[in-house]
Amino acid sequence: MGQRKRAMLIFTAFIFCACFAFGANIEIKKELQLLTSLPLNSGIRDFAITDDGLFIVPDFSAGDIKLFLSNGNSLELIRVIGRKGYGSDGLQKPTFCHYNDNERKLVLADIGLRKIFVYDRTGWDEFRRSSEFKCVGGAYDLQ
């Protein structure tokens, strides 16, 4: 399966889950319109959806976190958090995430760095890394 087709299937699943989570009527469409030029390297292993409809997608291959906004049957890339590398905003293989709406915190597991990062949501589409924890087990123990 090609990269573009795989990404389209993943985005279709995102829209389906978002509609289901918010109690909206689900209408199956043949195509999903993307408002960006396919910004994923097909390295998606997990995602989270905030209570206000923001999709948080750790991109394993690109080494960053992408934020999308759902507009009906399309997703629009609105921000990229972090970058592949080391340092204060560096990520290697962000894999699993969880967002807590009540505490406005994003927890992200990076199996490349073998760390768990906690981000505080400081604005509607802004996240600031507040803490990190080193995992002493194997990389896949983070799952």
Short mmCIF file of N, CA and C in Angstrom, two decimals, residues 35-135:
data_model
loop_
_atom_site.label_atom_id
_atom_site.label_comp_id
_atom_site.label_asym_id
_atom_site.label_seq_id
_atom_site.Cartn_x
_atom_site.Cartn_y
_atom_site.Cartn_z
N LEU A 35 -6.20 19.70 3.73
CA LEU A 35 -5.92 21.11 3.49
C LEU A 35 -4.43 21.41 3.53
N THR A 36 -3.61 20.38 3.64
CA THR A 36 -2.16 20.55 3.60
C THR A 36 -1.62 19.56 2.59
N SER A 37 -0.37 19.68 2.27
CA SER A 37 0.24 18.72 1.35
C SER A 37 0.83 17.57 2.17
N LEU A 38 0.04 16.60 2.47
CA LEU A 38 0.37 15.38 3.19
C LEU A 38 1.64 15.49 4.04
N PRO A 39 1.54 16.03 5.26
CA PRO A 39 2.71 16.32 6.07
C PRO A 39 3.21 15.16 6.92
N LEU A 40 2.79 13.93 6.64
CA LEU A 40 3.18 12.81 7.47
C LEU A 40 4.14 11.89 6.75
N ASN A 41 5.05 11.28 7.50
CA ASN A 41 5.98 10.31 6.95
C ASN A 41 5.51 8.89 7.25
N SER A 42 4.21 8.70 7.40
CA SER A 42 3.56 7.43 7.73
C SER A 42 4.21 6.75 8.92
N GLY A 43 4.50 7.53 9.93
CA GLY A 43 5.06 7.00 11.16
C GLY A 43 4.10 7.20 12.32
N ILE A 44 2.83 6.96 12.09
CA ILE A 44 1.83 7.19 13.14
C ILE A 44 1.55 5.88 13.87
N ARG A 45 1.70 5.91 15.18
CA ARG A 45 1.42 4.74 16.00
C ARG A 45 0.30 5.02 17.01
N ASP A 46 -0.02 6.31 17.23
CA ASP A 46 -1.00 6.68 18.24
C ASP A 46 -1.46 8.11 17.95
N PHE A 47 -2.56 8.52 18.56
CA PHE A 47 -3.01 9.90 18.48
C PHE A 47 -3.95 10.18 19.64
N ALA A 48 -4.18 11.45 19.90
CA ALA A 48 -5.12 11.87 20.94
C ALA A 48 -5.98 12.99 20.38
N ILE A 49 -7.17 13.13 20.92
CA ILE A 49 -8.09 14.20 20.51
C ILE A 49 -8.50 14.96 21.76
N THR A 50 -8.33 16.28 21.75
CA THR A 50 -8.71 17.10 22.89
C THR A 50 -10.22 17.32 22.88
N ASP A 51 -10.74 17.83 24.00
CA ASP A 51 -12.19 18.06 24.08
C ASP A 51 -12.66 19.16 23.14
N ASP A 52 -11.74 20.00 22.66
CA ASP A 52 -12.12 21.04 21.71
C ASP A 52 -11.75 20.69 20.27
N GLY A 53 -11.47 19.40 20.00
CA GLY A 53 -11.32 18.93 18.63
C GLY A 53 -9.94 19.02 18.03
N LEU A 54 -8.91 19.23 18.83
CA LEU A 54 -7.54 19.29 18.32
C LEU A 54 -6.98 17.87 18.27
N PHE A 55 -6.46 17.45 17.11
CA PHE A 55 -5.84 16.14 16.96
C PHE A 55 -4.36 16.27 17.26
N ILE A 56 -3.85 15.46 18.18
CA ILE A 56 -2.44 15.46 18.54
C ILE A 56 -1.85 14.16 18.00
N VAL A 57 -0.90 14.28 17.07
CA VAL A 57 -0.39 13.11 16.35
C VAL A 57 1.14 13.06 16.46
N PRO A 58 1.68 12.15 17.28
CA PRO A 58 3.14 11.98 17.28
C PRO A 58 3.56 11.28 15.99
N ASP A 59 4.49 11.87 15.26
CA ASP A 59 4.96 11.30 14.00
C ASP A 59 6.31 10.62 14.24
N PHE A 60 6.26 9.31 14.35
CA PHE A 60 7.41 8.47 14.66
C PHE A 60 8.57 8.71 13.68
N SER A 61 8.27 8.76 12.41
CA SER A 61 9.31 8.89 11.39
C SER A 61 9.91 10.29 11.33
N ALA A 62 9.07 11.31 11.44
CA ALA A 62 9.55 12.69 11.33
C ALA A 62 10.19 13.19 12.62
N GLY A 63 9.89 12.54 13.75
CA GLY A 63 10.46 12.97 15.03
C GLY A 63 9.85 14.25 15.54
N ASP A 64 8.53 14.41 15.36
CA ASP A 64 7.86 15.60 15.88
C ASP A 64 6.41 15.26 16.24
N ILE A 65 5.68 16.24 16.72
CA ILE A 65 4.27 16.09 17.05
C ILE A 65 3.51 17.07 16.18
N LYS A 66 2.50 16.56 15.49
CA LYS A 66 1.70 17.42 14.61
C LYS A 66 0.33 17.65 15.22
N LEU A 67 -0.14 18.90 15.13
CA LEU A 67 -1.46 19.27 15.60
C LEU A 67 -2.35 19.55 14.40
N PHE A 68 -3.51 18.91 14.37
CA PHE A 68 -4.47 19.08 13.29
C PHE A 68 -5.79 19.56 13.86
N LEU A 69 -6.53 20.28 13.05
CA LEU A 69 -7.87 20.72 13.39
C LEU A 69 -8.83 20.10 12.39
N SER A 70 -9.92 19.54 12.90
CA SER A 70 -10.93 18.92 12.04
C SER A 70 -11.91 19.99 11.57
N ASN A 71 -12.12 20.03 10.26
CA ASN A 71 -13.10 20.94 9.66
C ASN A 71 -14.06 20.11 8.83
N GLY A 72 -15.01 19.44 9.49
CA GLY A 72 -15.94 18.59 8.75
C GLY A 72 -15.26 17.33 8.28
N ASN A 73 -15.08 17.20 6.97
CA ASN A 73 -14.45 15.99 6.43
C ASN A 73 -13.00 16.21 6.04
N SER A 74 -12.34 17.19 6.67
CA SER A 74 -10.94 17.43 6.36
C SER A 74 -10.17 17.75 7.64
N LEU A 75 -8.88 17.56 7.57
CA LEU A 75 -7.98 17.91 8.67
C LEU A 75 -6.98 18.93 8.16
N GLU A 76 -6.74 19.94 8.96
CA GLU A 76 -5.80 20.98 8.58
C GLU A 76 -4.64 20.99 9.58
N LEU A 77 -3.41 20.91 9.08
CA LEU A 77 -2.23 21.00 9.92
C LEU A 77 -2.12 22.43 10.42
N ILE A 78 -2.07 22.60 11.74
CA ILE A 78 -1.98 23.96 12.28
C ILE A 78 -0.67 24.25 12.99
N ARG A 79 0.02 23.21 13.46
CA ARG A 79 1.29 23.46 14.16
C ARG A 79 2.09 22.17 14.25
N VAL A 80 3.41 22.32 14.28
CA VAL A 80 4.31 21.20 14.53
C VAL A 80 5.09 21.51 15.80
N ILE A 81 5.10 20.55 16.72
CA ILE A 81 5.80 20.73 18.00
C ILE A 81 7.06 19.87 17.98
N GLY A 82 8.17 20.45 18.37
CA GLY A 82 9.43 19.72 18.44
C GLY A 82 10.05 19.53 17.07
N ARG A 83 11.16 18.81 17.08
CA ARG A 83 11.90 18.53 15.86
C ARG A 83 12.72 17.28 16.10
N LYS A 84 13.12 16.62 15.02
CA LYS A 84 13.96 15.43 15.16
C LYS A 84 15.35 15.88 15.57
N GLY A 85 15.83 15.36 16.67
CA GLY A 85 17.15 15.73 17.15
C GLY A 85 17.24 15.62 18.65
N TYR A 86 18.18 16.34 19.20
CA TYR A 86 18.41 16.34 20.64
C TYR A 86 18.27 17.77 21.13
N GLY A 87 18.28 17.96 22.44
CA GLY A 87 18.18 19.30 22.99
C GLY A 87 16.80 19.54 23.59
N SER A 88 16.51 20.81 23.86
CA SER A 88 15.31 21.16 24.60
C SER A 88 14.01 20.82 23.88
N ASP A 89 13.99 20.82 22.56
CA ASP A 89 12.76 20.47 21.84
C ASP A 89 12.95 19.25 20.94
N GLY A 90 14.06 18.53 21.13
CA GLY A 90 14.37 17.39 20.27
C GLY A 90 13.60 16.14 20.63
N LEU A 91 13.20 15.41 19.61
CA LEU A 91 12.55 14.10 19.75
C LEU A 91 13.22 13.16 18.76
N GLN A 92 13.16 11.87 19.02
CA GLN A 92 13.70 10.89 18.09
C GLN A 92 12.60 10.04 17.47
N LYS A 93 11.87 9.33 18.31
CA LYS A 93 10.79 8.45 17.82
C LYS A 93 9.58 8.58 18.73
N PRO A 94 8.89 9.74 18.66
CA PRO A 94 7.68 9.89 19.48
C PRO A 94 6.65 8.86 19.05
N THR A 95 6.15 8.10 20.01
CA THR A 95 5.35 6.94 19.64
C THR A 95 3.96 6.94 20.25
N PHE A 96 3.85 7.06 21.55
CA PHE A 96 2.56 6.97 22.22
C PHE A 96 2.26 8.28 22.93
N CYS A 97 0.97 8.65 22.98
CA CYS A 97 0.61 9.89 23.65
C CYS A 97 -0.72 9.73 24.38
N HIS A 98 -0.91 10.59 25.35
CA HIS A 98 -2.18 10.67 26.07
C HIS A 98 -2.39 12.13 26.45
N TYR A 99 -3.60 12.63 26.22
CA TYR A 99 -3.91 14.02 26.60
C TYR A 99 -4.98 14.00 27.68
N ASN A 100 -4.75 14.75 28.76
CA ASN A 100 -5.71 14.88 29.85
C ASN A 100 -6.33 16.27 29.75
N ASP A 101 -7.63 16.33 29.38
CA ASP A 101 -8.30 17.62 29.20
C ASP A 101 -8.42 18.39 30.50
N ASN A 102 -8.66 17.70 31.63
CA ASN A 102 -8.85 18.39 32.90
C ASN A 102 -7.57 19.08 33.36
N GLU A 103 -6.44 18.41 33.22
CA GLU A 103 -5.16 18.98 33.65
C GLU A 103 -4.44 19.73 32.54
N ARG A 104 -4.96 19.63 31.30
CA ARG A 104 -4.36 20.27 30.13
C ARG A 104 -2.90 19.86 29.96
N LYS A 105 -2.66 18.53 30.06
CA LYS A 105 -1.31 17.99 29.93
C LYS A 105 -1.28 16.91 28.86
N LEU A 106 -0.19 16.91 28.11
CA LEU A 106 0.08 15.89 27.11
C LEU A 106 1.25 15.06 27.61
N VAL A 107 1.08 13.73 27.64
CA VAL A 107 2.15 12.82 28.02
C VAL A 107 2.57 12.09 26.75
N LEU A 108 3.86 12.12 26.46
CA LEU A 108 4.39 11.55 25.23
C LEU A 108 5.53 10.60 25.54
N ALA A 109 5.47 9.40 24.97
CA ALA A 109 6.56 8.43 25.11
C ALA A 109 7.39 8.46 23.83
N ASP A 110 8.70 8.63 23.99
CA ASP A 110 9.63 8.62 22.86
C ASP A 110 10.51 7.39 23.02
N ILE A 111 10.28 6.36 22.19
CA ILE A 111 11.05 5.13 22.34
C ILE A 111 12.47 5.27 21.81
N GLY A 112 12.73 6.28 21.00
CA GLY A 112 14.09 6.52 20.52
C GLY A 112 14.98 7.08 21.61
N LEU A 113 14.46 8.03 22.36
CA LEU A 113 15.22 8.62 23.47
C LEU A 113 15.02 7.86 24.78
N ARG A 114 14.06 6.92 24.78
CA ARG A 114 13.70 6.16 25.98
C ARG A 114 13.33 7.10 27.12
N LYS A 115 12.44 8.07 26.78
CA LYS A 115 11.99 9.04 27.77
C LYS A 115 10.48 9.25 27.64
N ILE A 116 9.91 9.71 28.73
CA ILE A 116 8.52 10.15 28.73
C ILE A 116 8.54 11.64 29.00
N PHE A 117 7.89 12.40 28.12
CA PHE A 117 7.83 13.86 28.24
C PHE A 117 6.43 14.28 28.64
N VAL A 118 6.37 15.32 29.45
CA VAL A 118 5.09 15.91 29.83
C VAL A 118 5.08 17.34 29.30
N TYR A 119 4.01 17.67 28.57
CA TYR A 119 3.84 19.01 28.01
C TYR A 119 2.62 19.65 28.67
N ASP A 120 2.76 20.93 29.03
CA ASP A 120 1.62 21.71 29.52
C ASP A 120 1.01 22.44 28.35
N ARG A 121 -0.31 22.43 28.27
CA ARG A 121 -0.99 23.19 27.22
C ARG A 121 -1.12 24.62 27.70
N THR A 122 -0.40 25.52 27.07
CA THR A 122 -0.34 26.91 27.52
C THR A 122 -1.25 27.83 26.71
N GLY A 123 -1.76 27.35 25.62
CA GLY A 123 -2.67 28.12 24.76
C GLY A 123 -3.49 27.14 23.96
N TRP A 124 -4.33 27.65 23.07
CA TRP A 124 -5.19 26.75 22.31
C TRP A 124 -4.39 25.73 21.51
N ASP A 125 -3.35 26.18 20.83
CA ASP A 125 -2.53 25.26 20.04
C ASP A 125 -1.05 25.33 20.45
N GLU A 126 -0.79 25.67 21.71
CA GLU A 126 0.58 25.81 22.19
C GLU A 126 0.82 24.84 23.34
N PHE A 127 1.94 24.14 23.26
CA PHE A 127 2.34 23.20 24.30
C PHE A 127 3.78 23.49 24.68
N ARG A 128 4.08 23.42 25.97
CA ARG A 128 5.43 23.68 26.49
C ARG A 128 5.88 22.45 27.27
N ARG A 129 7.07 21.95 26.94
CA ARG A 129 7.61 20.78 27.65
C ARG A 129 7.91 21.18 29.08
N SER A 130 7.31 20.48 30.05
CA SER A 130 7.49 20.85 31.46
C SER A 130 8.35 19.86 32.23
N SER A 131 8.36 18.59 31.84
CA SER A 131 9.20 17.63 32.54
C SER A 131 9.47 16.43 31.66
N GLU A 132 10.46 15.65 32.07
CA GLU A 132 10.80 14.43 31.33
C GLU A 132 11.31 13.39 32.31
N PHE A 133 11.12 12.13 31.93
CA PHE A 133 11.50 11.01 32.77
C PHE A 133 12.24 9.99 31.92
N LYS A 134 13.40 9.57 32.39
CA LYS A 134 14.21 8.57 31.68
C LYS A 134 13.67 7.18 32.01
N CYS A 135 13.53 6.34 31.00
CA CYS A 135 13.10 4.95 31.20
C CYS A 135 14.32 4.06 31.15
#
